[in-house]
Amino acid sequence: MRALQYVEIGKPPQVVEIDKPTPAPGEVLLKVTAAGACHSDEFIMSLPEDQYIYGLPLTLGHEGVGIVEELGEGATGVKVGDAVAVYGPWGCGACKKCQEGHEQYCPHAAELGIAPPGLGSPGSMAEYMIVKSPRHLVPIGDLDPVAAVALTDAGLTPYHAIKSVMPRLSGASWVVTIGAGGLGHMAIQLLKVMTGASVITLDVNEEKLAFAREMGADHTALSDENAPEEIRKITGGAMADVVLDFVGIQPTVETAGKCVHTESEIVIVGVGNGALPVGIFTLPYETVVRAPYWGYRQELAEVVDLARRGKITVETETFPLDEGFKAYERMHEGSLRGRAVVVP
Ligand code: NAD
Ligand code: ZN
Ligand code: ZN
């Protein structure tokens, strides 16, 4: 079968021919129908050799949907022909975090050699993929695979981040979102569906800001040193109750710190390695700063449900598997609209 693999540090991923995998006991083999390209893939492919821990060659893709093709011995809960989405942050399945469905925080995954698909285990950018357990699968019913696939991360991650700040958001609240890309455009839609808050989105050019308004942002502003002053004007001096940063570089986390009022919350989702020190003189009093990872298993089912009801829609650009590397080129140049989806 064909797979898009990261083969050599610093080189673009390439399509290679590898053996079709066979499911071991308890595993599920999926025929992949769509695979999403995330900025985190670009991040790991930018790491120098001494920081890269995901193994080579690595079949990319931690967003995947497919059709159940074959069940390993003893695997139950799904049947051949089911259309499913893959919950990617795999844990041990047995510890307290995993039992709660918070598998992304399983403390045993690393020591047991368990890694998400595309981030250590072979990922979804291939004709077939192995899913370690049926518990990682969420039925998508008749949702279009291309439209559904990014729900597994670009949908789930902002959904989880927003759920954590729900108590702070009323109909009179202000939320600032930074970055209107794959995750950010879903965050805007989710905020409008889940809360009554007004959304102000920051991004780097007018085209992105127009896209954010199309997705439902009430206001937009350029993400530069003037952004906090713009937020002050838009909010009539109130400033934001919550900032969700889907970029996470030092300039954006610092912007986030300047856009909030006292007793507010900043959620850093982007892996730009920015850091915001919490101290009496660094941020408005009692500002909470949080950095979540991915989301809970049951939250993926909720996000899929929202999409099935037509309340959220992933904007996509598709690429055939053979040209999957182009998805990352476009991501790198910042010209994607919504999510890039690779179709095997
Ligand atoms: P993306 O490339 O689709 O979107 C990034 C967006 O940010 C683009 O619209 C871009 O124009 C905008 N942007 C870039 N620089 C900016 C700046 N200085 N100010 C404002 N906007 C700016 O990326 P994505 O796939 O949506 O991922 C977003 C981030 O979230 C990445 O860092 C990714 O690695 C990270 N991520 C984190 C988690 C997690 O669990 N914490 C999960 C998935 C992705
Ligand atoms: Zn991701
Ligand atoms: Zn566990």
Short mmCIF file of N, CA, C and O in Angstrom, two decimals, residues 20-23 27-31 67-72 75 78-81 130:
data_model
loop_
_atom_site.label_atom_id
_atom_site.label_comp_id
_atom_site.label_asym_id
_atom_site.label_seq_id
_atom_site.Cartn_x
_atom_site.Cartn_y
_atom_site.Cartn_z
N LYS A 20 0.81 -3.78 3.48
CA LYS A 20 -0.48 -3.54 4.14
C LYS A 20 -0.42 -4.23 5.50
O LYS A 20 -0.05 -5.41 5.58
N PRO A 21 -0.75 -3.51 6.59
CA PRO A 21 -0.63 -4.13 7.91
C PRO A 21 -1.74 -5.14 8.19
O PRO A 21 -2.80 -5.09 7.56
N THR A 22 -1.48 -6.03 9.14
CA THR A 22 -2.48 -7.01 9.56
C THR A 22 -2.79 -6.73 11.02
O THR A 22 -1.88 -6.50 11.82
N PRO A 23 -4.07 -6.70 11.40
CA PRO A 23 -4.39 -6.39 12.80
C PRO A 23 -4.00 -7.53 13.75
O PRO A 23 -4.34 -8.68 13.51
N GLU A 27 -6.77 -5.49 17.81
CA GLU A 27 -6.63 -4.29 16.96
C GLU A 27 -7.69 -4.26 15.85
O GLU A 27 -8.35 -5.26 15.58
N VAL A 28 -7.77 -3.10 15.21
CA VAL A 28 -8.72 -2.92 14.10
C VAL A 28 -7.94 -2.37 12.90
O VAL A 28 -7.14 -1.44 13.05
N LEU A 29 -8.20 -2.96 11.73
CA LEU A 29 -7.61 -2.42 10.50
C LEU A 29 -8.66 -1.55 9.81
O LEU A 29 -9.79 -2.00 9.58
N LEU A 30 -8.29 -0.31 9.51
CA LEU A 30 -9.19 0.60 8.79
C LEU A 30 -8.71 0.79 7.38
O LEU A 30 -7.50 0.94 7.15
N LYS A 31 -9.65 0.86 6.44
CA LYS A 31 -9.34 1.39 5.11
C LYS A 31 -9.56 2.89 5.23
O LYS A 31 -10.68 3.34 5.48
N ILE A 67 -13.06 3.11 7.06
CA ILE A 67 -14.07 2.06 7.11
C ILE A 67 -13.39 0.84 7.73
O ILE A 67 -12.27 0.49 7.34
N VAL A 68 -14.07 0.22 8.70
CA VAL A 68 -13.50 -0.98 9.33
C VAL A 68 -13.34 -2.07 8.27
O VAL A 68 -14.31 -2.46 7.61
N GLU A 69 -12.09 -2.52 8.10
CA GLU A 69 -11.78 -3.49 7.04
C GLU A 69 -11.65 -4.90 7.63
O GLU A 69 -12.09 -5.86 7.04
N GLU A 70 -11.04 -4.97 8.83
CA GLU A 70 -10.77 -6.29 9.41
C GLU A 70 -10.58 -6.13 10.92
O GLU A 70 -10.01 -5.13 11.37
N LEU A 71 -11.06 -7.10 11.67
CA LEU A 71 -10.91 -7.06 13.13
C LEU A 71 -9.87 -8.10 13.55
O LEU A 71 -9.91 -9.24 13.08
N GLY A 72 -8.94 -7.69 14.42
CA GLY A 72 -8.02 -8.65 15.00
C GLY A 72 -8.79 -9.56 15.94
O GLY A 72 -9.90 -9.23 16.38
N ALA A 75 -11.26 -8.51 18.94
CA ALA A 75 -11.68 -7.10 18.88
C ALA A 75 -13.19 -7.04 18.67
O ALA A 75 -13.71 -7.66 17.74
N VAL A 78 -17.08 -2.87 17.12
CA VAL A 78 -17.31 -2.33 15.77
C VAL A 78 -17.40 -3.53 14.83
O VAL A 78 -16.96 -4.63 15.16
N LYS A 79 -17.97 -3.29 13.66
CA LYS A 79 -18.03 -4.39 12.69
C LYS A 79 -17.51 -3.94 11.33
O LYS A 79 -17.45 -2.73 11.03
N VAL A 80 -17.12 -4.92 10.53
CA VAL A 80 -16.57 -4.63 9.20
C VAL A 80 -17.59 -3.78 8.43
O VAL A 80 -18.79 -4.05 8.46
N GLY A 81 -17.10 -2.70 7.81
CA GLY A 81 -17.98 -1.82 7.03
C GLY A 81 -18.40 -0.57 7.78
O GLY A 81 -18.90 0.38 7.17
N ILE A 130 -3.66 0.84 11.27
CA ILE A 130 -4.02 0.01 12.43
C ILE A 130 -4.47 0.92 13.56
O ILE A 130 -3.80 1.91 13.87
#
